[in-house]
Tab-separated table of C-alpha atoms and ligand atoms in Angstrom:
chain	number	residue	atom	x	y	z
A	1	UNK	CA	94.664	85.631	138.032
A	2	UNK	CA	96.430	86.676	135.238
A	3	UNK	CA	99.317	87.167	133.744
A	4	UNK	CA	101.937	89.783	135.460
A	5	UNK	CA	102.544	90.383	131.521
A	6	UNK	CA	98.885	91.293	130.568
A	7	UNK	CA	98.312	93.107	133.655
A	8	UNK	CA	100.890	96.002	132.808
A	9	UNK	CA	99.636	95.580	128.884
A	10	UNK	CA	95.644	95.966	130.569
A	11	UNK	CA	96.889	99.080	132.776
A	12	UNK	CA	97.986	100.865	129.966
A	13	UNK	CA	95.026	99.934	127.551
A	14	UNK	CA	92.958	101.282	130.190
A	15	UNK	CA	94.307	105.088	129.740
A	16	UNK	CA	92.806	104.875	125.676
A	17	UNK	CA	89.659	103.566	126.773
A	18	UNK	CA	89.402	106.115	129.222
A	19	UNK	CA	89.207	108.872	126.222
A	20	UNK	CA	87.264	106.488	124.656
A	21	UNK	CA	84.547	107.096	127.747
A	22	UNK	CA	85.825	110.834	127.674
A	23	UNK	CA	84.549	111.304	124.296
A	24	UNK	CA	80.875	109.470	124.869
A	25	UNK	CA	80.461	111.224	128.065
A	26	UNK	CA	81.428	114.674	126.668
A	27	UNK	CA	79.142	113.911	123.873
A	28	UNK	CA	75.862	113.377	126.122
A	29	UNK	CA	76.246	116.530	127.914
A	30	UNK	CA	77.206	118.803	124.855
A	31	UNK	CA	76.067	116.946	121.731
A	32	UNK	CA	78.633	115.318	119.184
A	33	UNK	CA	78.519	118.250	116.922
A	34	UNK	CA	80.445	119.823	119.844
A	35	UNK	CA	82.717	117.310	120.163
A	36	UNK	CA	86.129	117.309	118.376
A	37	UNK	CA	87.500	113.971	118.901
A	38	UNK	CA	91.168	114.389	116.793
A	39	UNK	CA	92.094	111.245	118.872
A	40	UNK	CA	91.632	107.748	116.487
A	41	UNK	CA	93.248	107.009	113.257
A	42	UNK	CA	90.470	105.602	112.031
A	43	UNK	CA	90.183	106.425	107.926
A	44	UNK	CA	87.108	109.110	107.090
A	45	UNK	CA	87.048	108.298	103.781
A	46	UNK	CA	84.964	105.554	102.113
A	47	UNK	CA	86.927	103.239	100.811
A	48	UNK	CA	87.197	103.352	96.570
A	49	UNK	CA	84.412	102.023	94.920
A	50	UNK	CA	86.328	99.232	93.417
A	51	UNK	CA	86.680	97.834	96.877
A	52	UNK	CA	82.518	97.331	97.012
A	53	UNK	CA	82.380	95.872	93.343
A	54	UNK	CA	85.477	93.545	93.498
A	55	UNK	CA	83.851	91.621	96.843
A	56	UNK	CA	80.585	91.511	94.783
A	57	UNK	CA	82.399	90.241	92.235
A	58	UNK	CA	84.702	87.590	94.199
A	59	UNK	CA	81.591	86.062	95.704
A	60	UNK	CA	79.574	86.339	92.026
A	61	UNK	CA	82.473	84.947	89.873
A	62	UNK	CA	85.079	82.563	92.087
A	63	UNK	CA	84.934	78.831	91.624
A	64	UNK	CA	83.523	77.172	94.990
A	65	UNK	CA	86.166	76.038	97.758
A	66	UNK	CA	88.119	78.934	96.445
A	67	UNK	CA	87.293	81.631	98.706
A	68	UNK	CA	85.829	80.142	102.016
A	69	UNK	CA	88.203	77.826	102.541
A	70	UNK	CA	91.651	77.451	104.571
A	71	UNK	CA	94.733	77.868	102.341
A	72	UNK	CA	98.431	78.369	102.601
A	73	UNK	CA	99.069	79.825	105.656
A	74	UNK	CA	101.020	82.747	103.488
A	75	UNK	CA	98.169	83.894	101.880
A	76	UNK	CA	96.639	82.826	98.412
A	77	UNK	CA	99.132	82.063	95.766
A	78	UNK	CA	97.442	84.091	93.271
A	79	UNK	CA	96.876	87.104	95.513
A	80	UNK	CA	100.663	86.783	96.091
A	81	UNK	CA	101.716	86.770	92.761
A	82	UNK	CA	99.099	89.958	91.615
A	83	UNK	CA	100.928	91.625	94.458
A	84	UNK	CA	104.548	90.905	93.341
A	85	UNK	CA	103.739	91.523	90.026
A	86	UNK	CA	102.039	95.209	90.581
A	87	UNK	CA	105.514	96.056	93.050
A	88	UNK	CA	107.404	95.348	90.479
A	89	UNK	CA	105.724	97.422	88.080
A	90	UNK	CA	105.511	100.446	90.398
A	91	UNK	CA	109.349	99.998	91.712
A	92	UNK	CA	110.936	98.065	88.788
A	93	UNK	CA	111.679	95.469	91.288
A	94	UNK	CA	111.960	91.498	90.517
A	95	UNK	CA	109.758	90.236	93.679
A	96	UNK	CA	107.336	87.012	92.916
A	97	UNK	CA	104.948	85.349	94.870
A	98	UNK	CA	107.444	83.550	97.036
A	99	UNK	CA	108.525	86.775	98.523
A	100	UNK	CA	105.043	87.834	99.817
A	101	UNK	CA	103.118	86.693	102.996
A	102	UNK	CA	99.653	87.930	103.076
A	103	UNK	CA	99.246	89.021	107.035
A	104	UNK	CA	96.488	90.422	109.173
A	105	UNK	CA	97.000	93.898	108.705
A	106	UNK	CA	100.124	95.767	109.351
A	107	UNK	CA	100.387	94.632	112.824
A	108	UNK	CA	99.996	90.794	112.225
A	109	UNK	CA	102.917	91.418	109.758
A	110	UNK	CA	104.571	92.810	112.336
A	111	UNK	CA	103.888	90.161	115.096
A	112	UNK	CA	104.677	87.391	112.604
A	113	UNK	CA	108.170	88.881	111.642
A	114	UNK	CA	108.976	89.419	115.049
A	115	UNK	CA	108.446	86.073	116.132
A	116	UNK	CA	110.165	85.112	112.998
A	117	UNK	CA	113.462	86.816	113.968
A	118	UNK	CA	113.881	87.540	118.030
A	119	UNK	CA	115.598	85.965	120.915
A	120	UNK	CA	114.828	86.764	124.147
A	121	UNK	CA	117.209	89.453	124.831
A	122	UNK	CA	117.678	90.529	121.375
A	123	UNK	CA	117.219	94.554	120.301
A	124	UNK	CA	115.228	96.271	118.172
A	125	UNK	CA	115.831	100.058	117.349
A	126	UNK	CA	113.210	102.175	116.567
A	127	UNK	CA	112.953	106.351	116.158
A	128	UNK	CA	110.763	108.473	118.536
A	129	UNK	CA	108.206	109.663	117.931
A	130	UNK	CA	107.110	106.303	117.144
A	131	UNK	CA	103.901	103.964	116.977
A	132	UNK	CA	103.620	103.071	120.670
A	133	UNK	CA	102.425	99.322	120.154
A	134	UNK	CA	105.843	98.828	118.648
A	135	UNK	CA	106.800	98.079	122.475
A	136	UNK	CA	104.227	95.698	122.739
A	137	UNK	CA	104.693	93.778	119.719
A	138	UNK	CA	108.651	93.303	120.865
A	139	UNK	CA	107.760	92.680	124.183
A	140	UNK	CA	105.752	90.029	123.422
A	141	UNK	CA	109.005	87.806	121.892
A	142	UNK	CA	110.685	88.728	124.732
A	143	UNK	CA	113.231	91.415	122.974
A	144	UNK	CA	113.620	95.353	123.711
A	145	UNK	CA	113.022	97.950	122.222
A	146	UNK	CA	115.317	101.089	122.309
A	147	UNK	CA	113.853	104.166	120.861
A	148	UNK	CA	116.015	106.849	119.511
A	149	UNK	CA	115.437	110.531	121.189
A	150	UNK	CA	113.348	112.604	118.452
A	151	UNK	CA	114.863	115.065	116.509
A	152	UNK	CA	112.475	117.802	116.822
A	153	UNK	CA	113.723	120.522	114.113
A	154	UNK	CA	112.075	118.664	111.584
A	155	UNK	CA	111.657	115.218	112.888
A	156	UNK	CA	114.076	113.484	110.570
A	157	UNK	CA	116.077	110.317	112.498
A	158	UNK	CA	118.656	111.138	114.673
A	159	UNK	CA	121.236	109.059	113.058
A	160	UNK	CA	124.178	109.640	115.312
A	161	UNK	CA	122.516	108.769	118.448
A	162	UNK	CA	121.209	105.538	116.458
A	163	UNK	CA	124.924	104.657	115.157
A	164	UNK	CA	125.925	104.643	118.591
A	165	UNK	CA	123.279	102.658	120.267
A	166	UNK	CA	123.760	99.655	117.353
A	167	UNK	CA	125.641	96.829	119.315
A	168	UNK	CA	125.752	93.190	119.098
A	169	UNK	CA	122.705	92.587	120.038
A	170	UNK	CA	120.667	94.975	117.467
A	171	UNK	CA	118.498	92.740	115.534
A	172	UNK	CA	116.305	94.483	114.139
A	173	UNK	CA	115.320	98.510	113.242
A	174	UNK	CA	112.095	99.306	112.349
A	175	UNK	CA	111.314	102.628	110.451
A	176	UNK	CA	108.398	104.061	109.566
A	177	UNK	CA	107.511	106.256	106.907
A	178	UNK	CA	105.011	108.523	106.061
A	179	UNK	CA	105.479	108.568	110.086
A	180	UNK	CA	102.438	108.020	112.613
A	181	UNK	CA	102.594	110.621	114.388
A	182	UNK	CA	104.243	113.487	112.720
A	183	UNK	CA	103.400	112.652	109.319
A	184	UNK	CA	106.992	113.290	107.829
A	185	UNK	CA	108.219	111.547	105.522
A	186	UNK	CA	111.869	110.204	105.888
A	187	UNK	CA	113.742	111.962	103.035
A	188	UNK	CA	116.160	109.871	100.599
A	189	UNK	CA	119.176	111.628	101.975
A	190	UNK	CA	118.234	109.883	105.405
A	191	UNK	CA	117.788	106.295	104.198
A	192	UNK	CA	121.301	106.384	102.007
A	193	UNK	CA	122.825	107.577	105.693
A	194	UNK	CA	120.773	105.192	107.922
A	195	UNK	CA	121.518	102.254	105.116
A	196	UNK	CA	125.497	103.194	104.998
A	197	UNK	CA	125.188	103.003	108.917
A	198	UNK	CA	123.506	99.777	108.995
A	199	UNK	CA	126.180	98.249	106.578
A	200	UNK	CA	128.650	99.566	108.489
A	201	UNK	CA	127.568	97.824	111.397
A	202	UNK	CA	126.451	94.737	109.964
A	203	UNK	CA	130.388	94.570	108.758
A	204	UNK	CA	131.369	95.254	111.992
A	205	UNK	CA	129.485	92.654	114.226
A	206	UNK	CA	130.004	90.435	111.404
A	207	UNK	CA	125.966	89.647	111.812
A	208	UNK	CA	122.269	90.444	109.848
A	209	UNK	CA	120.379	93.893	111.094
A	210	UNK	CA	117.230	93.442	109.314
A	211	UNK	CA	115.473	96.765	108.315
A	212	UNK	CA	111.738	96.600	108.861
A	213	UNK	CA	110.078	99.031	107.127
A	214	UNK	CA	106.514	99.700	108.958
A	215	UNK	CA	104.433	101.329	105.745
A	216	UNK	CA	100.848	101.806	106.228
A	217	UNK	CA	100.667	105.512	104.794
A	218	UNK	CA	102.467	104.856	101.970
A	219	UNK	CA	99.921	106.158	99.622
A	220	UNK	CA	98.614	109.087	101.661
A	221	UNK	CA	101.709	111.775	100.682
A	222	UNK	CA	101.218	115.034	99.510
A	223	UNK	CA	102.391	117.902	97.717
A	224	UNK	CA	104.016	115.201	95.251
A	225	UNK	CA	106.438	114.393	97.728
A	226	UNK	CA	108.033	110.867	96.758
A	227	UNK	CA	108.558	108.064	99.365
A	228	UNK	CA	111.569	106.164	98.764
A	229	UNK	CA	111.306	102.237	98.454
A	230	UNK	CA	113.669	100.775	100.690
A	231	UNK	CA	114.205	97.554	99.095
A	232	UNK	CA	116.510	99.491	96.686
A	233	UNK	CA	118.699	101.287	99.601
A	234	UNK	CA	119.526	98.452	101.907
A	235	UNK	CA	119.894	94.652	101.418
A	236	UNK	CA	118.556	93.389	104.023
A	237	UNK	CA	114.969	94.955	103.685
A	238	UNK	CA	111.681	93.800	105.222
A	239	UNK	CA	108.350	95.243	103.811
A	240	UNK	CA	105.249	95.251	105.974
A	241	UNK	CA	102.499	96.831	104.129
A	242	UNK	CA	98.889	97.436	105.111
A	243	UNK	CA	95.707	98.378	103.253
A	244	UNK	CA	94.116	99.677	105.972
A	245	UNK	CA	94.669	103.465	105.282
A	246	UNK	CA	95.105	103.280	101.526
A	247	UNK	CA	92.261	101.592	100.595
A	248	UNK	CA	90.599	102.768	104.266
A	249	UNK	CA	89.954	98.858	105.274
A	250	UNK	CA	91.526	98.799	108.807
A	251	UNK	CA	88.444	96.872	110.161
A	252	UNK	CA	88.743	93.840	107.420
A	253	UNK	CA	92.337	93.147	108.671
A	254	UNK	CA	94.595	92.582	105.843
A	255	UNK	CA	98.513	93.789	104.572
A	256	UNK	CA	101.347	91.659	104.031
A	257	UNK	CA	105.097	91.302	104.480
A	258	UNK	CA	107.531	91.614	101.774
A	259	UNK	CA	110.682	89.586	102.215
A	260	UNK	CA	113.188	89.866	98.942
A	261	UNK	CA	115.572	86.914	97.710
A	262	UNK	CA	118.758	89.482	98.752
A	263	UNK	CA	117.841	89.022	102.493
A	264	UNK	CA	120.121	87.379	104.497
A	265	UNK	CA	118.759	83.883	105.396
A	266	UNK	CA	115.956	84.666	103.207
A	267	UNK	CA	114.665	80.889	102.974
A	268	UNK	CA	114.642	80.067	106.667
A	269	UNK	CA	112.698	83.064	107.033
A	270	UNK	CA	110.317	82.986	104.944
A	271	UNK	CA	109.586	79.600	106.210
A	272	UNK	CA	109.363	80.840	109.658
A	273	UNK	CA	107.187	83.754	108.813
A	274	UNK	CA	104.472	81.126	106.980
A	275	UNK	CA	104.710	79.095	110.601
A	276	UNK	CA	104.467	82.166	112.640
A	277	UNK	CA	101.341	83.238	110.660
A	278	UNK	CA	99.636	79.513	111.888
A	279	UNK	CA	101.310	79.433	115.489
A	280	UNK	CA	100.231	82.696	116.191
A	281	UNK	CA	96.774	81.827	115.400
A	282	UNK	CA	95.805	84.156	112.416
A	283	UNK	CA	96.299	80.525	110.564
A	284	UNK	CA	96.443	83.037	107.080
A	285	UNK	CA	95.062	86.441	106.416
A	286	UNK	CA	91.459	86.803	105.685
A	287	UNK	CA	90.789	85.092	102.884
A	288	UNK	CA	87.998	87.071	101.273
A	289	UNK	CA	89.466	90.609	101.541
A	290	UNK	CA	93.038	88.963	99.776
A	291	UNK	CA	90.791	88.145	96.625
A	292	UNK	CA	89.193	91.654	96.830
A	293	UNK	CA	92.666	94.121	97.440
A	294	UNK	CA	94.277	91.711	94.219
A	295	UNK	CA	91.795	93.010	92.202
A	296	UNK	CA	92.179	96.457	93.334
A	297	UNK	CA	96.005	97.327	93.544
A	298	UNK	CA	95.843	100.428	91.843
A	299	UNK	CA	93.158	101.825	93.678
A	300	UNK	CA	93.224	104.607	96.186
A	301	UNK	CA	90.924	106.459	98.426
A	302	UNK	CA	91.027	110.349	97.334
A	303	UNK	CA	93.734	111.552	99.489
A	304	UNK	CA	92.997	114.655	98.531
A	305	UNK	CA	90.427	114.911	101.258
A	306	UNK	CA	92.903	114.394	103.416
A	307	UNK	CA	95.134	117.126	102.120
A	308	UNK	CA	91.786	119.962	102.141
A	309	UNK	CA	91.317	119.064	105.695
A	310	UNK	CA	95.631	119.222	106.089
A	311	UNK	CA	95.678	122.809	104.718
A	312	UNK	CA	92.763	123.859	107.149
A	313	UNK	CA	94.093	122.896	110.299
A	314	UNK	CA	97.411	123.626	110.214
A	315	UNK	CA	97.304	126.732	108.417
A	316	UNK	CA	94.974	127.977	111.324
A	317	UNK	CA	96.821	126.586	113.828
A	318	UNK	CA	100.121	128.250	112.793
A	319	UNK	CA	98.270	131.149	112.477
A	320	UNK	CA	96.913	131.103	116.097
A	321	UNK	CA	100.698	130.964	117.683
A	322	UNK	CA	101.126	126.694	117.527
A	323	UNK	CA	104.262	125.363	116.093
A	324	UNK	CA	104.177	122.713	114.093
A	325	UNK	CA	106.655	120.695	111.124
A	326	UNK	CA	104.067	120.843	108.146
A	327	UNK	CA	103.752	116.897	107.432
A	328	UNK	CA	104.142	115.672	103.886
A	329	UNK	CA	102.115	112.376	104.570
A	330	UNK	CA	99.823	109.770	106.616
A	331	UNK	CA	96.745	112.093	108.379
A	332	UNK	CA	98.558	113.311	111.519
A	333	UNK	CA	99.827	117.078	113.149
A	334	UNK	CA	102.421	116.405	115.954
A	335	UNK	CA	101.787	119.886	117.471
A	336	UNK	CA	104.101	121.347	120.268
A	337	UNK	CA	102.010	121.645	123.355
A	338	UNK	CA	101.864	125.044	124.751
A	339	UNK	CA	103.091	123.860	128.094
A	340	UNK	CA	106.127	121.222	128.714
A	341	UNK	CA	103.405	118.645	130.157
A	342	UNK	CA	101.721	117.262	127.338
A	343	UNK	CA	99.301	115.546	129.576
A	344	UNK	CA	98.513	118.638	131.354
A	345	UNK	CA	97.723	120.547	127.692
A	346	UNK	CA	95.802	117.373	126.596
A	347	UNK	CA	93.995	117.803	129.669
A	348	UNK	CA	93.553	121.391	128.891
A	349	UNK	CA	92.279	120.969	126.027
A	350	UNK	CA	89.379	118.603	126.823
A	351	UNK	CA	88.375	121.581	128.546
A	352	UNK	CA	87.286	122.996	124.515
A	353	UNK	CA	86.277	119.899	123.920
A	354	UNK	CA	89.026	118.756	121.907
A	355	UNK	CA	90.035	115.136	121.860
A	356	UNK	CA	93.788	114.917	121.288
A	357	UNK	CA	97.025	112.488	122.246
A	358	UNK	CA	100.057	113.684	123.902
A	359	UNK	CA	103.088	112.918	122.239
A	360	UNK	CA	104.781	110.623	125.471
A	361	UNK	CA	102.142	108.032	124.019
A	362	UNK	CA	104.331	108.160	121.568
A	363	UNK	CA	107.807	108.589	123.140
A	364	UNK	CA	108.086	112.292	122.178
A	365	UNK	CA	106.528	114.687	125.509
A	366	UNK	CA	105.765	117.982	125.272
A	367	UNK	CA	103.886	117.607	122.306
A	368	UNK	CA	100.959	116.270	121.186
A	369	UNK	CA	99.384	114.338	118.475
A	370	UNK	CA	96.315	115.308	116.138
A	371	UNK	CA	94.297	113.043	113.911
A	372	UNK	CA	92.649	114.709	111.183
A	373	UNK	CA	91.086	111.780	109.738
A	374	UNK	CA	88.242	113.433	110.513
A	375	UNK	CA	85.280	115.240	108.351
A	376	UNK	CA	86.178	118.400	107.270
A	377	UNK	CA	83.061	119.954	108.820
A	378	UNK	CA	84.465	118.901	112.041
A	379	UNK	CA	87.852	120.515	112.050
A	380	UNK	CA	85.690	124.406	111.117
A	381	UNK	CA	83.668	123.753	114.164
A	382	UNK	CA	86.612	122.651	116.215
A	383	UNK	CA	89.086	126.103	115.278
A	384	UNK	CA	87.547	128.311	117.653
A	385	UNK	CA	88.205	126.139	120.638
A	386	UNK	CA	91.864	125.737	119.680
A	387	UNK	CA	92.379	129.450	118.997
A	388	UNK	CA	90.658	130.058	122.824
A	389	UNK	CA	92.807	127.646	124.056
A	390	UNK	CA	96.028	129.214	122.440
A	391	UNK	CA	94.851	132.610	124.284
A	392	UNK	CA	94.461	130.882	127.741
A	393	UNK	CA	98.337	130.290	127.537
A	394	UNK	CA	99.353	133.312	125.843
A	395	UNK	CA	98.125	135.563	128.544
A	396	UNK	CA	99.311	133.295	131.264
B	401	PLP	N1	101.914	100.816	112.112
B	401	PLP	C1	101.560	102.102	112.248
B	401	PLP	C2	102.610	103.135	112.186
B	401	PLP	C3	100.213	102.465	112.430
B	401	PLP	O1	99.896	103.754	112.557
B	401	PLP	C4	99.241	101.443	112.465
B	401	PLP	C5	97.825	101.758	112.695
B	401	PLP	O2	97.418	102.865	112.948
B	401	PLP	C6	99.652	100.123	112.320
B	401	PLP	C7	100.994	99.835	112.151
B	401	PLP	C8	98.675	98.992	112.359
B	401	PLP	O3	97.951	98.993	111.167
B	401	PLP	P1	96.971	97.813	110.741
B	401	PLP	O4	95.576	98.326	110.920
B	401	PLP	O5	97.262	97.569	109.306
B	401	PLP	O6	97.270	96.653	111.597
């Protein structure tokens, strides 16, 4: 039998596998091409050439024992250090190789800081909509998370709800930007509030709220937007960064966590993060893929792909009655759903063939959440499905 843990964790796994099904079975009666499955954030775009050549190359041109092998259990020591070195170009920072923890994707980074920091009982605040396996990952270390009611004028935090729920046993906050799933950035006016808050606090419980900043759509922002680096706001800072949307690698598993010198207990936890990385079993991040993103740190996949298909669908959504806050990043529309159940309209929906999220997945209802990772092809053939299905509820 197992765990009463897993079983509510397997109950709720079930309901994304069951699109999963959804989206083969629709696809055997009607054919793919008439499938619009706007469901996965799964990159569309190759991955940048350099990617190919620089694993050719590791395998071609490293010394034997040096790539196969185990290692460090915070990553290669080089791979660090071409990491620290290329922040600190980009942000005029002073990070080295000490600071970094190379971690199996943004969710091992995640995980391992998590277990690095909670008690059982302890908080962590996050802002709805969020990344729903942020529940998970603090439910695993026994902590709770409390999510912030959205803001849904223009999905920005809703910092006076969050100053009040910050008590004594707030740990941790974790923000995310370029946001999965509305795809807003958080602007610099909102991290110097949400930084003066969490000083404020900090002062006030005389204790350490660490600030983990979730980033794995850093790169993708458009429009020349600029996303703020939050090492530079608020002391007590944690980075956990993922190539798995910029350079389009989510399958090969690799990120890493950024913990500065200025971080409260900064030693101790660096140390616990390199033991969390063994205990939890990833033993280090994989070790061929470090040596291929060092050589690659100013690469990028063309994110302007992303931005063509962008334009396209939520210019003609807008234009068929859907509401929408135009999102400056990551490769998401959080749509309002033309009825208050989301689950209802997703369900409606399916009915054009359109594969799509509601937003309570999320912690935001009554809307829903559309992945346009997608090929660009996809999204023309998909438009006249979601312009019916606007019609159905405008003459209801
Ligand atoms: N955090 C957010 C906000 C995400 O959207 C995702 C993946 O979609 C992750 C973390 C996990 O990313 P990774 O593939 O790097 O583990």
């Amino acid at each position: 039998m197992i765990s009463e843990k897993m079983m509510a964790f397997v109950k709720n796994s079930s309901v994304i596998r069951a699109m999963f099904e959804e989206g083969k079975r629709l696809a055997d009666i009607y054919g793919s091409e008439n499938v619009y499955d706007f469901s996965l954030g799964n990159p569309s775009v190759e991955p940048p050439t350099q990617i190919k050549e620089a694993l050719i190359d590791v395998l071609n041109e490293e010394t034997p024992g040096k790539i196969h092998g185990y290692m460090n259990n915070s990553g290669h020591e080089d791979v660090r250090e071409s990491i620290a070195l290329s922040l600190n170009n980009n942000f005029g920072t002073d990070f080295n190789s000490d600071n970094i923890i190379m971690t199996v994707g943004a969710a091992g980074g995640l995980n391992v800081i998590l277990k690095s920091l909670l008690n059982s009982g302890d908080e962590v605040i996050t802002f709805a909509p969020y990344f729903g396996e942020y529940r998970n990952y603090v439910s695993n270390y026994d902590g709770t998370l409390i999510a912030i009611s959205p803001n849904t004028s223009d999905f920005q935090p809703n910092l006076d709800e969050f100053e009040e729920k910050i008590n004594d046993r707030t740990k941790a906050v974790i923000i995310n930007s370029p946001n999965n799933p509305t795809g807003v950035v958080y602007s610099e006016k909102t991290i110097i509030k949400l930084a003066e808050i969490l000083n404020k606090k900090q002062v006030e419980y005389n204790t350490s709220i660490y600030l983990i900043s979730d980033e794995p759509y850093r790169e993708l922002a458009y429009d020349g937007v600029k996303v703020p680096y939050l090492t530079k706001y608020y002391r007590n800072t944690i980075v956990g960064y993922s190539f798995s949307k910029s350079l389009s690698l989510p399958g090969e598993r690799i990120g890493y966590l950024l913990i500065p010198n200025e971080v409260d207990d900064c030693e101790n936890l660096l140390s616990a993060a390199n033991v969390a990385t063994r205990i939890l079993g990833f033993v280090n991040a994989p070790s061929l893929i470090q040596r291929a993103v060092a050589r690659c740190l100013d690469a990028k996949v063309d994110v302007e792909i992303y931005n063509r298909n962008r334009e396209l669908l939520y210019n003609s959504l807008l234009s068929y009655g859907y509401e929408c806050v135009k999102p400056q990043g990551a490769f998401y529309l959080f749509v309002k759903a033309l009825e208050e159940d989301d689950k209802n309209f997703v369900q409606e929906a399916k009915k054009h063939n359109i594969l799509i999220v509601p937003g309570s997945s999320f912690g935001c209802p009554g809307y829903v959440r559309i992945a346009y990772c997608v090929d660009y092809s996809m999204i023309e053939r998909s438009l006249p499905g979601f312009s019916k299905l606007a019609s159905e509820y405008q003459k209801k």
